[in-house]
PDB file of C-alpha atoms and ligand atoms in Angstrom:
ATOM      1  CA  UNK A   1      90.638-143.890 -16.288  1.00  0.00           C
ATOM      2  CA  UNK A   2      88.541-141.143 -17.892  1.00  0.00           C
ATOM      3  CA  UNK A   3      85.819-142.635 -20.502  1.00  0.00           C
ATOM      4  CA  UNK A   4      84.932-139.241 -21.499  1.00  0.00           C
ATOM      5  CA  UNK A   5      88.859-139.877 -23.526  1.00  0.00           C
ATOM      6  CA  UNK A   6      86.468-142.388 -25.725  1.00  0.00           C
ATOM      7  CA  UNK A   7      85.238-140.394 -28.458  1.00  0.00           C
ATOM      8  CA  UNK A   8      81.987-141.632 -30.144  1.00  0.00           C
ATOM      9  CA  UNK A   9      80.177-141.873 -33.781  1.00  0.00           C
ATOM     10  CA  UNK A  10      77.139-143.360 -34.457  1.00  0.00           C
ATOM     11  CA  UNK A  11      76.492-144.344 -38.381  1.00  0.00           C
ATOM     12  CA  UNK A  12      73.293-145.439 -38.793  1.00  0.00           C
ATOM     13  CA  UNK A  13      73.020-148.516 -36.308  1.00  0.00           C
ATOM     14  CA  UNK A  14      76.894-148.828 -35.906  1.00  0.00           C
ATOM     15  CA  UNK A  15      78.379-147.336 -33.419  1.00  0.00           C
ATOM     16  CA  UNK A  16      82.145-146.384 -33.703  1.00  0.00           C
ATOM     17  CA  UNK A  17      84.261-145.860 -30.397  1.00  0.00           C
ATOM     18  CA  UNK A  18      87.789-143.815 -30.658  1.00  0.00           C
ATOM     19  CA  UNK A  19      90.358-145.813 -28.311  1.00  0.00           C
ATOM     20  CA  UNK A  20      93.611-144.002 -28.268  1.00  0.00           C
ATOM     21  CA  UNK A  21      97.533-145.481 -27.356  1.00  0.00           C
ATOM     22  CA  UNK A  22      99.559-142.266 -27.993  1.00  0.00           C
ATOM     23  CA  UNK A  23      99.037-138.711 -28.777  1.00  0.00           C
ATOM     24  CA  UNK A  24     102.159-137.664 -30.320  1.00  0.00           C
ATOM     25  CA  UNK A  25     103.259-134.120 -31.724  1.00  0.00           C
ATOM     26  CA  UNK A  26     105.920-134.516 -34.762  1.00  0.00           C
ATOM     27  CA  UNK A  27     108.121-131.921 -36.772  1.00  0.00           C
ATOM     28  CA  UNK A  28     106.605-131.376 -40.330  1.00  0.00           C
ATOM     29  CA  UNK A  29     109.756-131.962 -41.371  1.00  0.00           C
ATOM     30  CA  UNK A  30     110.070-135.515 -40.390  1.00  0.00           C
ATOM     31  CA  UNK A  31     106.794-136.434 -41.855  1.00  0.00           C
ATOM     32  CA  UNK A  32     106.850-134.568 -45.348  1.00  0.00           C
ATOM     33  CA  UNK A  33     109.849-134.153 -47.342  1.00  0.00           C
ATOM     34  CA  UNK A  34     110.577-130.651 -47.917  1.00  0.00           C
ATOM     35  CA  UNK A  35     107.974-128.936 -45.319  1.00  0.00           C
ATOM     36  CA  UNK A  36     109.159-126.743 -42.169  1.00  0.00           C
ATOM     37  CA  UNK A  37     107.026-125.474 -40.097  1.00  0.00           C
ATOM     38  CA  UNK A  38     106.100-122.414 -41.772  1.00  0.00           C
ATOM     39  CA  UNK A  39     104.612-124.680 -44.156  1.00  0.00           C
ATOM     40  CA  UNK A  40     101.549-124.460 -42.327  1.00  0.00           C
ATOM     41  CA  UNK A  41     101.121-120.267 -42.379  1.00  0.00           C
ATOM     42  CA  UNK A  42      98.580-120.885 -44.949  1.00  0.00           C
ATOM     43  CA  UNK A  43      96.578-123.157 -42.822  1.00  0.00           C
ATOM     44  CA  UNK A  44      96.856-121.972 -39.348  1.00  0.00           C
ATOM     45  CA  UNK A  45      93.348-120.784 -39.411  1.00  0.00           C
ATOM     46  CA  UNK A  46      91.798-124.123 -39.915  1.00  0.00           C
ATOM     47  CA  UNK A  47      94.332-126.509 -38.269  1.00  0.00           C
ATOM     48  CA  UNK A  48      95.196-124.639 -35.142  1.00  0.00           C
ATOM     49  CA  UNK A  49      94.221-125.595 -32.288  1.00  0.00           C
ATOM     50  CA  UNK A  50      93.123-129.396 -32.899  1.00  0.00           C
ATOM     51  CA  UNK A  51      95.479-130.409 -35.499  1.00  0.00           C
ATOM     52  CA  UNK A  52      98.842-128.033 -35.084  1.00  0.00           C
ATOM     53  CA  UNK A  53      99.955-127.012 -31.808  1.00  0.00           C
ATOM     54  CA  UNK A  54     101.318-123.440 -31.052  1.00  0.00           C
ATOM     55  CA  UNK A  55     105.035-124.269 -31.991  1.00  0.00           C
ATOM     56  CA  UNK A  56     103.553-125.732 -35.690  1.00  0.00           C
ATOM     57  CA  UNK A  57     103.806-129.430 -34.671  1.00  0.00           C
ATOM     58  CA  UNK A  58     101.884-131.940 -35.929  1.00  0.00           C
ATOM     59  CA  UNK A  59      99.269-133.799 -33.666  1.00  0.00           C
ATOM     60  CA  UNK A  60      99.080-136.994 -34.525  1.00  0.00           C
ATOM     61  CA  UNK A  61      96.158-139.068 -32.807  1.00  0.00           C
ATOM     62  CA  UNK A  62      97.010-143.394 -32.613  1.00  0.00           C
ATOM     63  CA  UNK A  63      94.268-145.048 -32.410  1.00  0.00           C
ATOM     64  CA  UNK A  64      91.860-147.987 -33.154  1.00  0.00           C
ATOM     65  CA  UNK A  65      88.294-147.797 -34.508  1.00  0.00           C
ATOM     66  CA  UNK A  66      86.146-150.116 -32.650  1.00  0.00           C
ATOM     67  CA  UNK A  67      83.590-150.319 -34.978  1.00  0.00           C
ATOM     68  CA  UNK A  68      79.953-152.340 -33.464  1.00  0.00           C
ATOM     69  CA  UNK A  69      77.666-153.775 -36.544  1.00  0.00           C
ATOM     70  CA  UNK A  70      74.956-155.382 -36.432  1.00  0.00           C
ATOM     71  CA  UNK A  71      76.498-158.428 -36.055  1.00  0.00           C
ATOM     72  CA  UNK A  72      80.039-158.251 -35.528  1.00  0.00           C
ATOM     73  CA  UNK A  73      82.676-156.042 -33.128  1.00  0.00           C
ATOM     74  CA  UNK A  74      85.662-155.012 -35.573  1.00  0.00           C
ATOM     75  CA  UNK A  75      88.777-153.220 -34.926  1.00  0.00           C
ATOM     76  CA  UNK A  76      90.542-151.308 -37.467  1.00  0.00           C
ATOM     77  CA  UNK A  77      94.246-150.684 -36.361  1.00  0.00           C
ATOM     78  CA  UNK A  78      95.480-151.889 -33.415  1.00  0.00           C
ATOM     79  CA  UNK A  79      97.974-148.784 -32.556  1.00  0.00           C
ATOM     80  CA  UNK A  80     101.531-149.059 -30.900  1.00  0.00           C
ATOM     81  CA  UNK A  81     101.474-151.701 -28.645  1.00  0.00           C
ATOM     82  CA  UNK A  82     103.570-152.557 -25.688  1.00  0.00           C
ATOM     83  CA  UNK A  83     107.260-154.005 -25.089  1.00  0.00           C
ATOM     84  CA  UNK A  84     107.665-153.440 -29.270  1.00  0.00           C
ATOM     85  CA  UNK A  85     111.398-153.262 -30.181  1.00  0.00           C
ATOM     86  CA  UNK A  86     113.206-151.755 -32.995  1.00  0.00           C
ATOM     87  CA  UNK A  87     110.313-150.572 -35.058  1.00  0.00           C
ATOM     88  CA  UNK A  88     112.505-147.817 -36.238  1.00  0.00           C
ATOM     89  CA  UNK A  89     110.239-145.013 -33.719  1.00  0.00           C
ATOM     90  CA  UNK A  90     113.004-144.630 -30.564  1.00  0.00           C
ATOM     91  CA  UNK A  91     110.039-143.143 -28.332  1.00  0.00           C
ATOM     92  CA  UNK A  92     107.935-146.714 -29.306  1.00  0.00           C
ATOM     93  CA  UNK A  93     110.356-149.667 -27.663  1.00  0.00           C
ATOM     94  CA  UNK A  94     109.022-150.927 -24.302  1.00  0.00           C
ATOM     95  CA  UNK A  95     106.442-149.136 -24.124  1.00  0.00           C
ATOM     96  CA  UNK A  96     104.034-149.488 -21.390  1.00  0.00           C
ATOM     97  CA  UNK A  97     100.399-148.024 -22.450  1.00  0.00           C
ATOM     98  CA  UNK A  98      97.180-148.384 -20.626  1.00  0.00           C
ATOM     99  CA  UNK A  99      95.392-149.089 -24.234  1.00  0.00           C
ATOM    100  CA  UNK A 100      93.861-152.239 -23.256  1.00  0.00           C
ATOM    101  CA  UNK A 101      92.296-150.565 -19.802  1.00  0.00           C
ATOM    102  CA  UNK A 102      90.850-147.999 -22.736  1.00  0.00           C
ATOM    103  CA  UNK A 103      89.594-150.628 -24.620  1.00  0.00           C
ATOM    104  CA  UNK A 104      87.291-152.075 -21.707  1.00  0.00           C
ATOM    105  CA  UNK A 105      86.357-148.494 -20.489  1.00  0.00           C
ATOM    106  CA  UNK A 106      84.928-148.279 -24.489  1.00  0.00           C
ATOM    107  CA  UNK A 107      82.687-151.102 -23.346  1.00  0.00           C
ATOM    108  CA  UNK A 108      84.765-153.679 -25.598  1.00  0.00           C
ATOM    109  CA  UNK A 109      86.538-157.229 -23.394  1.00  0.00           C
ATOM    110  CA  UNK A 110      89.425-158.748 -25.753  1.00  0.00           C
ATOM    111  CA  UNK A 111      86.925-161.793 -26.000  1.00  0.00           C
ATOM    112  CA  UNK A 112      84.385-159.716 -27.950  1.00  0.00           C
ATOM    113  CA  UNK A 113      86.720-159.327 -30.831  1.00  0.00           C
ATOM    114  CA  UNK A 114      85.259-160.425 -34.201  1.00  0.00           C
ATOM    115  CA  UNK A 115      87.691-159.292 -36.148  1.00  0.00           C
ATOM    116  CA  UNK A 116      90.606-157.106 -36.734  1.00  0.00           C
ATOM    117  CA  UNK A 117      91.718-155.487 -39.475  1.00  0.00           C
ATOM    118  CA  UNK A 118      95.054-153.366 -40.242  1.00  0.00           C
ATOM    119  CA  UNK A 119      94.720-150.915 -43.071  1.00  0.00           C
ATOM    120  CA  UNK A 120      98.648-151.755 -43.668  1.00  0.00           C
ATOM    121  CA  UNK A 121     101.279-153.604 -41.913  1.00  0.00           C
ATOM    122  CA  UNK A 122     103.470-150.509 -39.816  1.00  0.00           C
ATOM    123  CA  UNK A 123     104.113-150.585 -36.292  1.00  0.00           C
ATOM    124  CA  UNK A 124     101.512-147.695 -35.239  1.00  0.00           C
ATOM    125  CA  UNK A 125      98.792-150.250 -37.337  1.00  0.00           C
ATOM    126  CA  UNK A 126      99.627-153.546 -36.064  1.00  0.00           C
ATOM    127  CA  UNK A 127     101.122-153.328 -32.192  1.00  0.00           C
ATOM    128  CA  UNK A 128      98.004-154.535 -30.534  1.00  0.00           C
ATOM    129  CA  UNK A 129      98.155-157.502 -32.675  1.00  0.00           C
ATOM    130  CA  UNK A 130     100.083-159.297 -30.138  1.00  0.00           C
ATOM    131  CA  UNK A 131     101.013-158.988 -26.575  1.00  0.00           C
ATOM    132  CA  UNK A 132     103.822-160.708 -24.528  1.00  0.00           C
ATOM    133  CA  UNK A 133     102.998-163.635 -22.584  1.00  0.00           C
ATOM    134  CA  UNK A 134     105.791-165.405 -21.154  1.00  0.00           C
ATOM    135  CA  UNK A 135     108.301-164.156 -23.096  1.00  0.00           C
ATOM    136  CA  UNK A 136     106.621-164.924 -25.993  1.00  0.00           C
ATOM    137  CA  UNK A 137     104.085-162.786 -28.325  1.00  0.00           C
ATOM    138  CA  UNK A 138     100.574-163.985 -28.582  1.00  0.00           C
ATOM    139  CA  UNK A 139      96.987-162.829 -30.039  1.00  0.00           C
ATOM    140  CA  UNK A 140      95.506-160.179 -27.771  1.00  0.00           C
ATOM    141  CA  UNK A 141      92.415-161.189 -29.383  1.00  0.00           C
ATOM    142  CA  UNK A 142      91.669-164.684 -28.164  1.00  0.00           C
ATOM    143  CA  UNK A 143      88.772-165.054 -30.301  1.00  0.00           C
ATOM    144  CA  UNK A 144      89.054-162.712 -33.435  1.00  0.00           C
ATOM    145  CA  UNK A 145      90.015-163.534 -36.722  1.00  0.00           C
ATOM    146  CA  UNK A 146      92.646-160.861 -38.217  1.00  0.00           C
ATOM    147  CA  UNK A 147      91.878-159.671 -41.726  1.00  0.00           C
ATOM    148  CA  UNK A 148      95.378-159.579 -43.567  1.00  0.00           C
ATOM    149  CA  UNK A 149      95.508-158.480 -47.186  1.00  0.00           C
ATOM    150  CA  UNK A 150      97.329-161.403 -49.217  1.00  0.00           C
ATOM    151  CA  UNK A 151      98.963-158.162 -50.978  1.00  0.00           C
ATOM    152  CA  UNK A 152     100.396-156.316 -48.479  1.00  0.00           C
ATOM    153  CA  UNK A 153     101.998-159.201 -46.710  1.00  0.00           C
ATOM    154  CA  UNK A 154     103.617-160.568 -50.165  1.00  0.00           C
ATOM    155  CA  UNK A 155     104.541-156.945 -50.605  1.00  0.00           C
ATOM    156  CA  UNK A 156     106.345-156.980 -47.820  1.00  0.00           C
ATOM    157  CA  UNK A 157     108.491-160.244 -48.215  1.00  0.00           C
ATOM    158  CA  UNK A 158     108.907-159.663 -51.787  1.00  0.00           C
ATOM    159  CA  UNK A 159     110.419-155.965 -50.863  1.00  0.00           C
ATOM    160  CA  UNK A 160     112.820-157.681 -48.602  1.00  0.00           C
ATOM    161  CA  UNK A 161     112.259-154.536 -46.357  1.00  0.00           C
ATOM    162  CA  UNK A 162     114.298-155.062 -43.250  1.00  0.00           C
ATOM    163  CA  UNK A 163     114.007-152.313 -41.271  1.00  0.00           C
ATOM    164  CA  UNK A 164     109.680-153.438 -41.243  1.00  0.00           C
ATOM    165  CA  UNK A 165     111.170-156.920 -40.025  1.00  0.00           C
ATOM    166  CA  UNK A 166     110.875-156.386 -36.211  1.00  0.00           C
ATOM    167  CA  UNK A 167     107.230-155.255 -37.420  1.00  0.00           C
ATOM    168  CA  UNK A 168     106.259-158.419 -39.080  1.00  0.00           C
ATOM    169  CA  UNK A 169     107.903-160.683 -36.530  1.00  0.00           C
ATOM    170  CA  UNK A 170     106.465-159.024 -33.298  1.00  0.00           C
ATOM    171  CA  UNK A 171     102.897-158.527 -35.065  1.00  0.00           C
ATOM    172  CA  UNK A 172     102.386-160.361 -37.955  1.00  0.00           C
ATOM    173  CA  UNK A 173     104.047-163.681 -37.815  1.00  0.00           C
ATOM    174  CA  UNK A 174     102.613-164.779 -34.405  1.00  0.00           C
ATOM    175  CA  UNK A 175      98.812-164.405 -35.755  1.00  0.00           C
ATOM    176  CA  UNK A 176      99.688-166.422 -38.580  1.00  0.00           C
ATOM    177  CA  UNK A 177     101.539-168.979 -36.374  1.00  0.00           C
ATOM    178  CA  UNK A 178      98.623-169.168 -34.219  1.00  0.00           C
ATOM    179  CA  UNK A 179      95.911-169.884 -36.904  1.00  0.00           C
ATOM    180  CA  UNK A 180      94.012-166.541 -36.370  1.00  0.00           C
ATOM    181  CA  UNK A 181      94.618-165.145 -39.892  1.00  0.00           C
ATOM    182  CA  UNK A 182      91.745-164.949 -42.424  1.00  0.00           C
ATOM    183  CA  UNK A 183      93.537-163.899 -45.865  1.00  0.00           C
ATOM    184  CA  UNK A 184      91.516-160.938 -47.546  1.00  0.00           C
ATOM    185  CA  UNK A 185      91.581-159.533 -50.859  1.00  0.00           C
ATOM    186  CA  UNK A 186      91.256-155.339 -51.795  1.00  0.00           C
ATOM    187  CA  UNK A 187      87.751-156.432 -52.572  1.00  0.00           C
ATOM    188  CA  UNK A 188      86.707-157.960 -48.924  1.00  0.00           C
ATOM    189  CA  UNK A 189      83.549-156.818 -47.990  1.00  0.00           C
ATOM    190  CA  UNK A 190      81.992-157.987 -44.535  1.00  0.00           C
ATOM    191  CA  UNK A 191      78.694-157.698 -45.323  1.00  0.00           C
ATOM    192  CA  UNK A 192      76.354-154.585 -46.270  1.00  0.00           C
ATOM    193  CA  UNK A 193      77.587-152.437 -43.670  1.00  0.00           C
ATOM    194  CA  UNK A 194      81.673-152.678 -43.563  1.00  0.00           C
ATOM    195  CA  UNK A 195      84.097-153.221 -47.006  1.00  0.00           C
ATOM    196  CA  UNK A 196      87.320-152.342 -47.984  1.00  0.00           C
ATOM    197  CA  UNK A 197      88.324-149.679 -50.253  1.00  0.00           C
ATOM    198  CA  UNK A 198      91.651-150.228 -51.891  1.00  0.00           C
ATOM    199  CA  UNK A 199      94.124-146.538 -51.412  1.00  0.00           C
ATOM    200  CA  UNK A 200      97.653-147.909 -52.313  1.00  0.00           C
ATOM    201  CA  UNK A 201     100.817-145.465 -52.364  1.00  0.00           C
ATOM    202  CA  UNK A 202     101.369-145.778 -48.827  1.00  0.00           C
ATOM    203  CA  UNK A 203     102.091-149.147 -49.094  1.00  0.00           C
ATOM    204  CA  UNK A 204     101.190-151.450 -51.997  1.00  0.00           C
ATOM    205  CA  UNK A 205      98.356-153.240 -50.302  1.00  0.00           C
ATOM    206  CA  UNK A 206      97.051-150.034 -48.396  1.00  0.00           C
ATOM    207  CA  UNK A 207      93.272-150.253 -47.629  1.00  0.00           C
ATOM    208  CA  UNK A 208      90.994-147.668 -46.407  1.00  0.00           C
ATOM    209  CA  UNK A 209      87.554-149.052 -44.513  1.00  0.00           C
ATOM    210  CA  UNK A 210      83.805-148.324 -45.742  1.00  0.00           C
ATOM    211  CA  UNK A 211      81.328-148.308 -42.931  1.00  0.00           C
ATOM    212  CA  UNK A 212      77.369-147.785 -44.224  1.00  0.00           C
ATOM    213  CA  UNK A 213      74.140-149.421 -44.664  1.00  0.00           C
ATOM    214  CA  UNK A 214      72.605-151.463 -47.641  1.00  0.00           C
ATOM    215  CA  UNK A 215      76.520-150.620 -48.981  1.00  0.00           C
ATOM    216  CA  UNK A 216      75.255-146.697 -49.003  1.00  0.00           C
ATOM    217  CA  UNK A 217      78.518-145.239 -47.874  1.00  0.00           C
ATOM    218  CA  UNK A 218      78.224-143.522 -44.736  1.00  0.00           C
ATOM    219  CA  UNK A 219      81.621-143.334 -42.974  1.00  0.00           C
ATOM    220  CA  UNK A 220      85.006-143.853 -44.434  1.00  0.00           C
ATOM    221  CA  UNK A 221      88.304-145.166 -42.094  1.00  0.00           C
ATOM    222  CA  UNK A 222      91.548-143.272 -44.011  1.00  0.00           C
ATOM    223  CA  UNK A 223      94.133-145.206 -42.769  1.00  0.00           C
ATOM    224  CA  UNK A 224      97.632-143.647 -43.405  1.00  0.00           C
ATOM    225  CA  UNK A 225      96.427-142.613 -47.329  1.00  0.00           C
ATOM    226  CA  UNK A 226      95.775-139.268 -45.257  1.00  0.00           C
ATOM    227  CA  UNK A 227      97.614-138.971 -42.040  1.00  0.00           C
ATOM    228  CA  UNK A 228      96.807-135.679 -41.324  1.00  0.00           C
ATOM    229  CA  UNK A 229      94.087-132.957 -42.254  1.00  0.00           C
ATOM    230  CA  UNK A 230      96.608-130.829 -44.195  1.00  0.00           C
ATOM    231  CA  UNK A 231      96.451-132.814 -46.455  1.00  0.00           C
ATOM    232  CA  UNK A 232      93.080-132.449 -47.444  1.00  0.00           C
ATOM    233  CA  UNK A 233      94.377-128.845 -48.648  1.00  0.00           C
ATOM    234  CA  UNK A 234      97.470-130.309 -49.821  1.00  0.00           C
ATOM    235  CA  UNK A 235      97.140-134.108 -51.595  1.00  0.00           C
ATOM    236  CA  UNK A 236     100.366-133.434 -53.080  1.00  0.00           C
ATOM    237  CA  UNK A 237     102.737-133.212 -49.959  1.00  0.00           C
ATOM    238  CA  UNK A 238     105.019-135.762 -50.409  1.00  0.00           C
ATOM    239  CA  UNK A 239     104.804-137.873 -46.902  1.00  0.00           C
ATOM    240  CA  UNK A 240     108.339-139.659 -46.250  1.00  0.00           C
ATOM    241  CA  UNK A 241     106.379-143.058 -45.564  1.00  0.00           C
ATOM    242  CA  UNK A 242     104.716-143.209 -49.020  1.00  0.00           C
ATOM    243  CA  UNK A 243     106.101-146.311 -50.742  1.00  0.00           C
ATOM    244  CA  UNK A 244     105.272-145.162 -53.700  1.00  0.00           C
ATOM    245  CA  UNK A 245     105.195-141.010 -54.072  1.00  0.00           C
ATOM    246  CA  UNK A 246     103.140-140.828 -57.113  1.00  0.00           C
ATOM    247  CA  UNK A 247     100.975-143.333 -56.596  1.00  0.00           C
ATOM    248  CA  UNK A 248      99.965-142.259 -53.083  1.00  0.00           C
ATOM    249  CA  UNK A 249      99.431-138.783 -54.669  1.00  0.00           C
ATOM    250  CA  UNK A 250      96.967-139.616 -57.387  1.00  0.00           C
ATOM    251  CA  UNK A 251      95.114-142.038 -54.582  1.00  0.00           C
ATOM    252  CA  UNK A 252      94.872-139.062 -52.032  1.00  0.00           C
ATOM    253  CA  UNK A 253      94.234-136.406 -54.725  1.00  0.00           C
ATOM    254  CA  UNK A 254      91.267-138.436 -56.471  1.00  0.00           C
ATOM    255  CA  UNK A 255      90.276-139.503 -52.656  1.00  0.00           C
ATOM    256  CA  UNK A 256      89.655-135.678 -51.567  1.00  0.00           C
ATOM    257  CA  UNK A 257      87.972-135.046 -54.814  1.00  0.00           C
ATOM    258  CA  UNK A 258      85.476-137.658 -54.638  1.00  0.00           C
ATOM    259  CA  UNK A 259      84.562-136.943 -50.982  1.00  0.00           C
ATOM    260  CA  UNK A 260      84.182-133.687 -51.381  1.00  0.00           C
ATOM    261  CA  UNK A 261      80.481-132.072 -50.632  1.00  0.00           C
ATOM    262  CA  UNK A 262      79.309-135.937 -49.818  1.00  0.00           C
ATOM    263  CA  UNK A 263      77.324-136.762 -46.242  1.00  0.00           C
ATOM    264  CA  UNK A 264      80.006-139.434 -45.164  1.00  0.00           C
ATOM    265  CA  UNK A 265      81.854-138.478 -42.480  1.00  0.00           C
ATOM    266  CA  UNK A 266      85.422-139.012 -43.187  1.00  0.00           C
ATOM    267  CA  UNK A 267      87.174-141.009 -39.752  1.00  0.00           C
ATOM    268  CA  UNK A 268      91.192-139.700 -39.945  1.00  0.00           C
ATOM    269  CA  UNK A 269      93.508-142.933 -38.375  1.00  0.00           C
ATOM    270  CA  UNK A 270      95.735-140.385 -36.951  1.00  0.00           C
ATOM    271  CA  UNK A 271      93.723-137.385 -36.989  1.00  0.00           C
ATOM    272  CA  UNK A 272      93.324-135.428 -33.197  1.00  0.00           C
ATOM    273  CA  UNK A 273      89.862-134.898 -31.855  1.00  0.00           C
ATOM    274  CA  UNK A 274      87.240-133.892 -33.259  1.00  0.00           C
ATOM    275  CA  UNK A 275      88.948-136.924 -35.738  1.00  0.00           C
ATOM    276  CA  UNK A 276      85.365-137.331 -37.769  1.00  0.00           C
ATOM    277  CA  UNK A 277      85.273-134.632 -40.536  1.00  0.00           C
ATOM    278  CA  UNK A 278      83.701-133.736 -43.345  1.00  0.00           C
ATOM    279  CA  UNK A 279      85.394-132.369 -46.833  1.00  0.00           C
ATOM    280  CA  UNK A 280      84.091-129.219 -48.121  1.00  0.00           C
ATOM    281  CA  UNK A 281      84.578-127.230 -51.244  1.00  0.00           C
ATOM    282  CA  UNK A 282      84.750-123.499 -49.584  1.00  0.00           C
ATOM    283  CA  UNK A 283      85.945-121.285 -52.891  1.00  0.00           C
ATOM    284  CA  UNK A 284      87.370-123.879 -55.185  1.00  0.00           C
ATOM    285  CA  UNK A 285      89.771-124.619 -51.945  1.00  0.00           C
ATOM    286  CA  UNK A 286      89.176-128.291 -50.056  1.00  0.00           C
ATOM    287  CA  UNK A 287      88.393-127.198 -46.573  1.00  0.00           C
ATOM    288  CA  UNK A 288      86.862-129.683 -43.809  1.00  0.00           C
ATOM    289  CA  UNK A 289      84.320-129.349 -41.317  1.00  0.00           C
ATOM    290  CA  UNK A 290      82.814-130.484 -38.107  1.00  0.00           C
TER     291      UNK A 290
HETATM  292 ZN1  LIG B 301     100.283-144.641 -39.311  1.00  0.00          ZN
END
């Protein structure tokens, strides 16, 4: 085990800890509709070599935020996961990760787990929800209580949605059936240093994560509103996962405006080290740095 693969951010007096599951590099094309590779030419510059590799794939990062407050150790996404079936992602059943070894190299035991929160309820955001004990799922987090938005779960049933089924049922249902839930709202704030920002479009109850101080906004958790920095460039890619097209459109475009030029470091759920970025205005164009 390597601990220099933890990657590090300190906001203010929190301290954020990168623990990664998988490191993945997709075809454009099976992420946006309508985008080959060459739909990066005009970006090569910027996104090679952290976020594009040199045949134009993607790099996605899957990881989990363990975020240290003050008071409280909170996780935000819990990855992949191990022994998942038919999530829909061939190359995610059984799977047999050394996340949790990761976790404790970051300095963070299963028992120290506040909370955890999942910005939406897919496979790469829930896995670590549960492992399998005896045949049967369980909380990985003895002690934590899991933040679930009331919306996103009702969104899910009311959808029907059976191909997210396995999700629910290996992630989802056993927290609930084990008395670890605590239902949120888009408005759930922690305290003064962690809320939730509400970025539907993804999925209906989508939620992005505020870190700061005195509620100053210092740091801000994407989720899968952005999966990838392209997209800073490009808000109106259509990504095939977007429930709802539009929707997630006007949320990313209004997202990369408002952040633009502003000191909070912007924390990308599936972006590849460096992963903490700021936006920048370079030209009328929306750049990043870091
Ligand atoms: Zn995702």
């Amino acid at each position: 085990m390597n601990p220099d693969h933890i990657q590090r951010f300190a906001i203010g007096d929190i301290q954020v800890a990168k623990v990664i599951d998988t490191l993945e590099s997709f075809s454009p094309k099976a992420v946006y509709l309508g985008k080959d590779r060459d739909a990066f030419d005009p970006h090569l510059d910027w996104l090679q070599p952290h976020f594009v590799d040199a045949d134009k794939g993607m790099l996605l990062s899957i990881h989990t935020f363990v975020v240290k407050t003050r008071h409280h150790t909170v996780l935000i996404d819990t990855c992949v996961g191990n022994h998942k079936r038919d999530a829909g992602f061939p190359q995610w059943n059984d799977r047999n990760g050394n996340y949790l070894a990761q976790l404790e190299s970051a300095g963070c035991a299963l028992e120290d787990v506040d909370y955890v929160f999942c910005t939406h309820m897919h496979i790469d955001h829930t896995g670590w929800n549960t492992r399998l004990r005896d045949g049967r799922w369980v909380p990985t987090f003895p002690n934590a209580k899991y933040l679930f938005n009331r919306r996103e779960w009702e969104s899910w049933n009311e959808a029907g949605a059976a191909d997210n089924r396995p999700v629910l049922e290996q992630n989802i249902v056993p927290i609930i059936e084990a008395g670890q839930v605590e239902w949120v709202d888009n408005e759930w704030q922690m305290d003064d240093q962690l809320w939730l920002v509400p970025t539907p479009g993804h999925t209906p109850g989508h939620c992005s994560v505020a870190l700061g101080s005195g509620h100053a906004e210092k740091a801000f958790i994407t989720g899968d509103m952005v999966i990838h920095p392209v997209q800073i460039a490009e808000p109106h890619w259509h990504q095939r996962g977007d429930s709802d097209k539009q929707l997630a459109v006007a949320t990313r475009s209004r997202f990369v405006e408002d952040y633009c030029d502003r000191d909070v470091l912007i924390l990308g759920t599936h972006f590849n080290t460096p992963t903490g970025v700021y936006i920048v205005d370079q030209g009328g164009r929306r750049r990043i740095r870091f």
